[in-house]
Coordinates of C-alpha atoms and ligand atoms in Angstrom, one line a residue:
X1 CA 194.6 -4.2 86.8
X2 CA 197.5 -4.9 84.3
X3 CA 199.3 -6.6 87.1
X4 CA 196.7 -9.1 87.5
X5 CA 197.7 -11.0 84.4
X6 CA 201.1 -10.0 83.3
X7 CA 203.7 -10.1 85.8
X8 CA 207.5 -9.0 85.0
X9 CA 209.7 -12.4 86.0
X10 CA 213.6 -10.9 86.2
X11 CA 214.1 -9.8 82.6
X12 CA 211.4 -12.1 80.6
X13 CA 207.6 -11.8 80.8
X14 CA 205.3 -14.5 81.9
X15 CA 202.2 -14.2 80.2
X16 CA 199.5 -15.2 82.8
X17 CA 196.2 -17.0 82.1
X18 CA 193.7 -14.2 81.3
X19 CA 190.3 -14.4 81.6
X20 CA 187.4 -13.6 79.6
X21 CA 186.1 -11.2 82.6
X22 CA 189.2 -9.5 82.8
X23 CA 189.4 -9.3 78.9
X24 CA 185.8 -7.5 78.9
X25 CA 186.4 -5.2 82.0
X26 CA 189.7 -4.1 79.5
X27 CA 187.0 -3.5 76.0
X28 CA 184.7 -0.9 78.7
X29 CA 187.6 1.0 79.8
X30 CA 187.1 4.5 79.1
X31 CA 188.9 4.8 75.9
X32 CA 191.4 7.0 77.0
X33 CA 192.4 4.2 79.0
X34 CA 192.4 1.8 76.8
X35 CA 194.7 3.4 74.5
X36 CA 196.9 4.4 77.8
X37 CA 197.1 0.8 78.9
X38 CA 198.1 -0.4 74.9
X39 CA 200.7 1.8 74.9
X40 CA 202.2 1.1 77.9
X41 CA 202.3 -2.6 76.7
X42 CA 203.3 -1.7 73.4
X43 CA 206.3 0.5 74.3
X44 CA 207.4 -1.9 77.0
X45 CA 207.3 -5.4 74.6
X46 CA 207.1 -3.6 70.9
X47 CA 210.0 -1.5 68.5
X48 CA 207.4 1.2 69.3
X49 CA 207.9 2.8 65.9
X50 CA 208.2 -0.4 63.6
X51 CA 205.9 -1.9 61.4
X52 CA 206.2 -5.3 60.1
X53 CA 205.3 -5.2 56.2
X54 CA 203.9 -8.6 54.8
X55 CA 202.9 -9.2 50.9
X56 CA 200.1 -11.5 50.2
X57 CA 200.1 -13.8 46.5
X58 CA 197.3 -15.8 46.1
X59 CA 199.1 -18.9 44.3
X60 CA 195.8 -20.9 43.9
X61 CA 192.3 -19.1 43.8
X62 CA 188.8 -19.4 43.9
X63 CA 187.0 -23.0 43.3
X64 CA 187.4 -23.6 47.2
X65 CA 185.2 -26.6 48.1
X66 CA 184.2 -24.9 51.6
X67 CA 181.6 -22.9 52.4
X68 CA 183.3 -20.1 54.5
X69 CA 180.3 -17.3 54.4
X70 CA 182.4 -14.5 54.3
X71 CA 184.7 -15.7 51.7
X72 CA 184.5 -14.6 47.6
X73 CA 187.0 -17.8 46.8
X74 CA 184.2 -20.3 47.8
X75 CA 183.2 -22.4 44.5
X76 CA 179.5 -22.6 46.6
X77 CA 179.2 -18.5 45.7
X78 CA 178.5 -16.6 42.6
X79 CA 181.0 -14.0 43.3
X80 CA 183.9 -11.7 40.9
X81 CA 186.8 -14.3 41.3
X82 CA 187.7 -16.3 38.3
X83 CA 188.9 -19.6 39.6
X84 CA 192.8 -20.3 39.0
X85 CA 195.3 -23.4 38.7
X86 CA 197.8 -23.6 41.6
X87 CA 200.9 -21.1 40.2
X88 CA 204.3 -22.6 38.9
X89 CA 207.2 -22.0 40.9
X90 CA 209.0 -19.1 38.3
X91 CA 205.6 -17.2 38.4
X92 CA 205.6 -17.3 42.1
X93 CA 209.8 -16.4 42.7
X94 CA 208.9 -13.2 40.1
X95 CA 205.9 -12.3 42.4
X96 CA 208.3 -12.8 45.7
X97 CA 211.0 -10.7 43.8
X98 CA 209.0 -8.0 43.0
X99 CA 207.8 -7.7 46.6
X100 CA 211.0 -8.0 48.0
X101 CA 212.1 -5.2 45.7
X102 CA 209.1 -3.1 47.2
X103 CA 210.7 -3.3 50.9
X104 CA 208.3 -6.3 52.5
X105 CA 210.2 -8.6 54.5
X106 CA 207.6 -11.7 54.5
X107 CA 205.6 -13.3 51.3
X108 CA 202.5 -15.0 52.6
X109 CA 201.5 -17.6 50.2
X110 CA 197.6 -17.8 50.0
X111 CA 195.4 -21.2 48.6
X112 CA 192.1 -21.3 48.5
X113 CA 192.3 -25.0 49.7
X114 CA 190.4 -26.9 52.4
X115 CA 194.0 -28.6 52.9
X116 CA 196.8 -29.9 51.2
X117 CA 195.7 -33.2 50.0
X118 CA 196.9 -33.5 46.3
X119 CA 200.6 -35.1 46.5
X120 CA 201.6 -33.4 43.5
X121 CA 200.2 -29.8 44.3
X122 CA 202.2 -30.3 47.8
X123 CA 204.9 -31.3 46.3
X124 CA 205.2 -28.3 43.8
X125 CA 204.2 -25.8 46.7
X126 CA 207.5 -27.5 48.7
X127 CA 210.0 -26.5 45.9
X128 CA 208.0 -22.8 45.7
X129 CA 208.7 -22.4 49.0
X130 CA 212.5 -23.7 49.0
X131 CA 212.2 -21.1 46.3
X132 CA 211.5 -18.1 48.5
X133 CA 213.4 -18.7 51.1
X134 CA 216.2 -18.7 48.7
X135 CA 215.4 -15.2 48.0
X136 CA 216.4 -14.1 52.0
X137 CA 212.9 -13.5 52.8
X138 CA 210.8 -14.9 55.1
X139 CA 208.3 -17.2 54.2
X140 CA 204.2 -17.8 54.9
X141 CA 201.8 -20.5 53.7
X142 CA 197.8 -20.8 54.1
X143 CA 196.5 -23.3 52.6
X144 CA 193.6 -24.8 54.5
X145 CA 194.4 -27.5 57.1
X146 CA 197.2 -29.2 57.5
X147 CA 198.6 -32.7 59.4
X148 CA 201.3 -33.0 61.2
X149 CA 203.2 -34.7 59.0
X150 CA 202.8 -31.8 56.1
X151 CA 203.5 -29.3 58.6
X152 CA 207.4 -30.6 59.0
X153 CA 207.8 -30.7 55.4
X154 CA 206.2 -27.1 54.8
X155 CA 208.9 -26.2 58.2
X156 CA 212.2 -28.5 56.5
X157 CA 211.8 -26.7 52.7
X158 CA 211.8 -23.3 54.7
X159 CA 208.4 -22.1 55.6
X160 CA 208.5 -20.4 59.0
X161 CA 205.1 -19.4 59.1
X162 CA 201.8 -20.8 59.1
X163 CA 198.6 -18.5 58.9
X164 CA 195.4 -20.3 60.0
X165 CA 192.4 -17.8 61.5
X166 CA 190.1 -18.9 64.3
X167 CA 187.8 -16.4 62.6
X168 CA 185.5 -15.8 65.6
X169 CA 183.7 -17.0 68.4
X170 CA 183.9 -20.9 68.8
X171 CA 180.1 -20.5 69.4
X172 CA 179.4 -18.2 65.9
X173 CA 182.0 -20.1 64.1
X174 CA 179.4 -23.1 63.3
X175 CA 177.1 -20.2 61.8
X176 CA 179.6 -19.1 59.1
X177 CA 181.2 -22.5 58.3
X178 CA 180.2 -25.6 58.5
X179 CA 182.1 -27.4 56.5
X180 CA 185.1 -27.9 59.0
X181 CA 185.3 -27.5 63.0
X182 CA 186.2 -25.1 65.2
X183 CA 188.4 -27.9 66.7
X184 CA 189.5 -29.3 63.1
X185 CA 191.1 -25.6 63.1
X186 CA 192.9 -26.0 66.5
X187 CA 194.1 -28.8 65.6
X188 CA 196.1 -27.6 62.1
X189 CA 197.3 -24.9 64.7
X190 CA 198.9 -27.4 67.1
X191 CA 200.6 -29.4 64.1
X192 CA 201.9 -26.1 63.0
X193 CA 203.5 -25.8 66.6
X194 CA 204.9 -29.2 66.9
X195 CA 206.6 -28.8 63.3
X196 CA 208.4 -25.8 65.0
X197 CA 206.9 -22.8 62.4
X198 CA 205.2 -19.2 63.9
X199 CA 201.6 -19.4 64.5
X200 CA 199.8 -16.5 63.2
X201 CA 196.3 -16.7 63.8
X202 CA 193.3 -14.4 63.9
X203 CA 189.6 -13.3 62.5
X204 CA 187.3 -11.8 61.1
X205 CA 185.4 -8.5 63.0
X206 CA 181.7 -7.0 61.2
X207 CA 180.2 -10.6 60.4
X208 CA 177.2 -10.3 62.0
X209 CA 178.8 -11.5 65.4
X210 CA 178.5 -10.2 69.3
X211 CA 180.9 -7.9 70.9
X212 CA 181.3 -10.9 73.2
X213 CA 182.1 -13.5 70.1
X214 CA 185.0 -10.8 69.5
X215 CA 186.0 -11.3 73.6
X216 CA 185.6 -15.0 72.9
X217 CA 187.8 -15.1 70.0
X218 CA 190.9 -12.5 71.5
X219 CA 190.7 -15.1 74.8
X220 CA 190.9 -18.0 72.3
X221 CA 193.7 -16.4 70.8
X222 CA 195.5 -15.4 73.8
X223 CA 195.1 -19.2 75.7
X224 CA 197.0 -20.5 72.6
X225 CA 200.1 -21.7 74.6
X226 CA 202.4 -20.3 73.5
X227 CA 200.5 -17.5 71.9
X228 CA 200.0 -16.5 68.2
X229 CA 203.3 -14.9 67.0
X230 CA 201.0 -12.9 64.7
X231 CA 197.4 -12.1 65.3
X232 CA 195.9 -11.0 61.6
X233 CA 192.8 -8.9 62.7
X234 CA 190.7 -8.5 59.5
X235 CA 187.7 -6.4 58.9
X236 CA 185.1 -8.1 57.0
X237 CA 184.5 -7.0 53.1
X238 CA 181.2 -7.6 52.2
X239 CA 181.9 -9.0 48.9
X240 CA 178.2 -9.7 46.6
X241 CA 177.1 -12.9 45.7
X242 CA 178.4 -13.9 49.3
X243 CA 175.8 -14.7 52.6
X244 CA 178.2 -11.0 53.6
X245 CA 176.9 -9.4 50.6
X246 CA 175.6 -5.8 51.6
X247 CA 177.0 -5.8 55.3
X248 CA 177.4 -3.1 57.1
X249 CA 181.2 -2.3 57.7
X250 CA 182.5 -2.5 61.1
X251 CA 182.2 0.8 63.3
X252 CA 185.6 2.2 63.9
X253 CA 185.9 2.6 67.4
X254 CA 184.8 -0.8 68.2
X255 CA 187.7 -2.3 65.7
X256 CA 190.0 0.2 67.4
X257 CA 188.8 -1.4 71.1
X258 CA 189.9 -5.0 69.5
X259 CA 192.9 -4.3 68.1
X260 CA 194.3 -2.5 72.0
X261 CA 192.9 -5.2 73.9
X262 CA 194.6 -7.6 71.4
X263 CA 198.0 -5.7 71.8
X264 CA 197.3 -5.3 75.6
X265 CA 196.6 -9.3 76.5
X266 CA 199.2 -10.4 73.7
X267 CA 201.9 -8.5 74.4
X268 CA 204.5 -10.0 72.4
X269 CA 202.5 -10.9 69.3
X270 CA 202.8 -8.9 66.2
X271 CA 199.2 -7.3 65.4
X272 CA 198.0 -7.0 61.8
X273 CA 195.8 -4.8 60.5
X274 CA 194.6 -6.8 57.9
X275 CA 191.4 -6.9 55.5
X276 CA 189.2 -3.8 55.0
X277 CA 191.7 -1.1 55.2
X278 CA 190.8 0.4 51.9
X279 CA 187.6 1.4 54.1
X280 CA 189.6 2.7 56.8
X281 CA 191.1 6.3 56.4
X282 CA 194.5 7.5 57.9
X283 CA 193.1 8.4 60.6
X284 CA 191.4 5.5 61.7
X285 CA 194.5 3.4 60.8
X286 CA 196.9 5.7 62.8
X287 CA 194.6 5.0 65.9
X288 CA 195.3 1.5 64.8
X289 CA 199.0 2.3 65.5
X290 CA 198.5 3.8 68.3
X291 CA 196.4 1.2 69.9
X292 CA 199.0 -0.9 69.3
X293 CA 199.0 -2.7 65.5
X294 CA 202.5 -2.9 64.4
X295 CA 202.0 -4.8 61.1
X296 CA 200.6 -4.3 57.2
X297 CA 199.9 -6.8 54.1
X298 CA 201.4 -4.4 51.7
X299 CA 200.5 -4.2 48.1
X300 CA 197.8 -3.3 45.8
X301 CA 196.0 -6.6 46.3
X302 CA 195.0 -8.4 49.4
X303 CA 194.5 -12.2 47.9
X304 CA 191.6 -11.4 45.7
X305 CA 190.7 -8.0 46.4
X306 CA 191.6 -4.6 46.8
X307 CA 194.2 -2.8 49.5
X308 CA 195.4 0.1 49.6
X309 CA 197.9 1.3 47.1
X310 CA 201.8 0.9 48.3
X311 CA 202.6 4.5 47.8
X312 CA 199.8 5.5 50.2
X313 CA 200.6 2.9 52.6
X314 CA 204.3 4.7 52.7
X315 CA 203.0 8.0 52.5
X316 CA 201.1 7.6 56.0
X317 CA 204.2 5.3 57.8
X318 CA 206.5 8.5 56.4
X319 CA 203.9 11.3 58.0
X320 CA 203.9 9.2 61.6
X321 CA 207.6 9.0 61.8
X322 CA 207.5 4.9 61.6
X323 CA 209.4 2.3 60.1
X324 CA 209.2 -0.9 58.0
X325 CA 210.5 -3.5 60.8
X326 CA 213.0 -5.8 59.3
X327 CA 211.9 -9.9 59.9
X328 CA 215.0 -10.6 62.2
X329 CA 213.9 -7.6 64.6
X330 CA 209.8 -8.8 64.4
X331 CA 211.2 -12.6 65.0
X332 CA 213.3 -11.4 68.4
X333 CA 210.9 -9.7 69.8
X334 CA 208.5 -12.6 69.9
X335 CA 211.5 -15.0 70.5
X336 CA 211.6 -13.5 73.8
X337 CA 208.3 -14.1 75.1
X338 CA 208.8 -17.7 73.5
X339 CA 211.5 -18.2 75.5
X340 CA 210.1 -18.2 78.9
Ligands
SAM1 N1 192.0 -21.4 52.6 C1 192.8 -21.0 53.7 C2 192.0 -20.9 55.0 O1 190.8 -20.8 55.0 O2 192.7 -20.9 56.1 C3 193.6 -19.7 53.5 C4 193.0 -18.5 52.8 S1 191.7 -17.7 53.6 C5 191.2 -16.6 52.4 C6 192.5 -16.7 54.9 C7 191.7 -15.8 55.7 O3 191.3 -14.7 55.0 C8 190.4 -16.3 56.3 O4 190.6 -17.1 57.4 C9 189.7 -15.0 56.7 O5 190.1 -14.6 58.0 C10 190.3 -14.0 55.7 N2 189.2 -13.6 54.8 C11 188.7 -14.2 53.7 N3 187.8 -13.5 53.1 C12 187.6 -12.4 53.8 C13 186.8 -11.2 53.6 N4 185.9 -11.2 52.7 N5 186.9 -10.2 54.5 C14 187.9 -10.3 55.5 N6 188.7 -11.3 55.6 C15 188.6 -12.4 54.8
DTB2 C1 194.5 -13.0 56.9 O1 194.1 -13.1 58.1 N1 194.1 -12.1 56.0 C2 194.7 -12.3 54.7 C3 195.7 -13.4 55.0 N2 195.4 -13.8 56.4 C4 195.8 -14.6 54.1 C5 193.7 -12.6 53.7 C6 192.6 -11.6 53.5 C7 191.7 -12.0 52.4 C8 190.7 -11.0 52.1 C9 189.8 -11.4 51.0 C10 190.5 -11.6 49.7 O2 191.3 -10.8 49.2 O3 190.2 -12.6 49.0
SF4_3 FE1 188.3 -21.8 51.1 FE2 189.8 -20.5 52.9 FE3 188.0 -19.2 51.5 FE4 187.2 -20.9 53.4 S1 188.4 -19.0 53.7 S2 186.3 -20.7 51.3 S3 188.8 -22.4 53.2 S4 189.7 -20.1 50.7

């Protein structure tokens, strides 16, 4: 079946349109299978052994005027976070030095914003960013929407990366935000592109959605032409005083399914686990790896809650023989499907 989408062209790959069908007949394979199939595609188009290590900083939290159900940042919820100005520059360069020193490679800048509409605020997240990229590392923003126009500054002060999650389903979307479209967030993505930064774009799994919305959101993903360079897979924390409050966490084996079938129909994206791993043990991470995730947000905090600690993180990578990927390797690998 894998030659019905993805077709070697001399040395580069051509990434065929996929469709849903296909993508479902690939999440009932036995597992077995499954796995099989994501490491085939992950030896063939991944360092097989490398994995991409990101640090998250929320520069602005909480107070967030949308109503994202799954979020604790949203000023609508009575949730733990304590609402915070928008960081100065030296606070976030310390933060960014600090991570660099701990080995990550890219420092994702988080902002609980619906986008970036204050002229002032953009302006100081510009020089932050210059900032960074000072530092040799490679830089991340997500910060709500974002025009076209924004975009190309966020790209010309040295941001190469844009985060901006579908979250789900277009279908299930409307039932955990309506404050914004499913369209409002293609759109950001396609400014993103045209300002020539790397889309990374993903969801949310263990909201309350179908095993289909899951399908509906990978097929999303993977029609993105050209695809996502990274694909953040996050598994919902239920965090009180949310609409998620008390949720059930997702069952393992069906995160596992999504994360091969991501790896299998996105060949040259980088796959991140993302949220929820402090509910995840080793083991259900390492099938993670082995299903084909190659990437980490490293660090003791996500963007307002917990992840696992650093030294753990490095413990398991150090027991499985892999390695922390460094951003030039992680950018040619995608570069090549980009390419075609
Ligand atoms: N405000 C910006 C936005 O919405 O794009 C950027 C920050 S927002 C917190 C980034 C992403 O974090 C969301 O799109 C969602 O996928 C993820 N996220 C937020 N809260 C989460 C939670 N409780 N569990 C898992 N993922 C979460
Ligand atoms: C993404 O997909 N996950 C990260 C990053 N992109 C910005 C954020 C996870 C946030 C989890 C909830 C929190 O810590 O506030
Ligand atoms: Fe705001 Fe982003 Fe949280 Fe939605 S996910 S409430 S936009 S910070």
């Amino acid at each position: 079946m894998f030659h019905l989408w993805q077709k070697n062209i001399t040395t580069k790959i051509k990434i065929m349109k996929i469709t849903l069908e296909e993508i479902k007949e690939l999440y009932d394979l036995p597992f077995t299978t499954l796995i099989y199939r994501a490491q085939e595609v992950h030896q063939k188009n991944q360092d097989p052994a490398g994995v991409q290590l990101c640090t998250l900083q929320s520069v602005k939290t909480g107070a967030c005027s949308e109503d994202c159900a799954y979020c604790p940042q949203s000023a609508r919820y009575n949730t733990f976070v304590e609402a915070e100005q928008l960081m100065d520059k030296c606070s976030i360069v310390k933060s960014a030095r600090e991570a660099k020193a701990n080995g990550a490679s890219r420092f994702c800048m988080g902002a609980a914003w619906r986008s970036l509409s204050s002229t002032r605020q953009f302006d100081s997240v510009l020089e932050s960013v210059q900032a960074v990229d000072n530092l040799g590392m490679e830089v991340c923003c997500t910060m709500g929407m974002l025009t076209e126009e924004q975009a190309v500054k966020l790209k010309d002060a040295g941001c190469t990366v844009y985060n901006h999650n579908l979250d789900s389903s277009r279908e299930f979307y409307s039932k955990i935000i309506t404050t914004r479209t499913y369209d409002d967030r293609l759109e950001t993505l396609s400014n993103v592109r045209k300002a020539g930064m790397e889309v990374c774009s993903g969801g949310i799994l263990g909201m309350g959605e179908s095993i289909d919305d899951r399908l509906k959101l990978l097929h999303e993903l993977a029609s993105l032409d050209p695809q996502p360079d990274s694909v953040p897979i996050n598994a919902l924390i239920a965090v009180d005083g949310t609409p998620m409050e008390g949720r059930e966490f997702i069952d393992s084996f069906e995160f596992v399914r999504i994360i091969a079938v991501a790896r299998i129909i996105m060949p040259k994206s980088m796959v991140r686990l993302s949220a929820g791993r402090t509910e995840m043990n080793d083991e259900m991470q390492s099938l993670c790896y082995l299903a084909g995730a190659n990437s980490i947000f490293l660090g003791d905090k996500l963007l307002t809650t917990e992840n696992p600690k650093q030294s753990k993180d490095y413990e398991l990578l150090e027991k499985l023989k892999l390695h922390a990927l460094d951003p030039n390797e992680a950018r040619a690998i995608h570069a090549q499907s980009c390419a075609v």
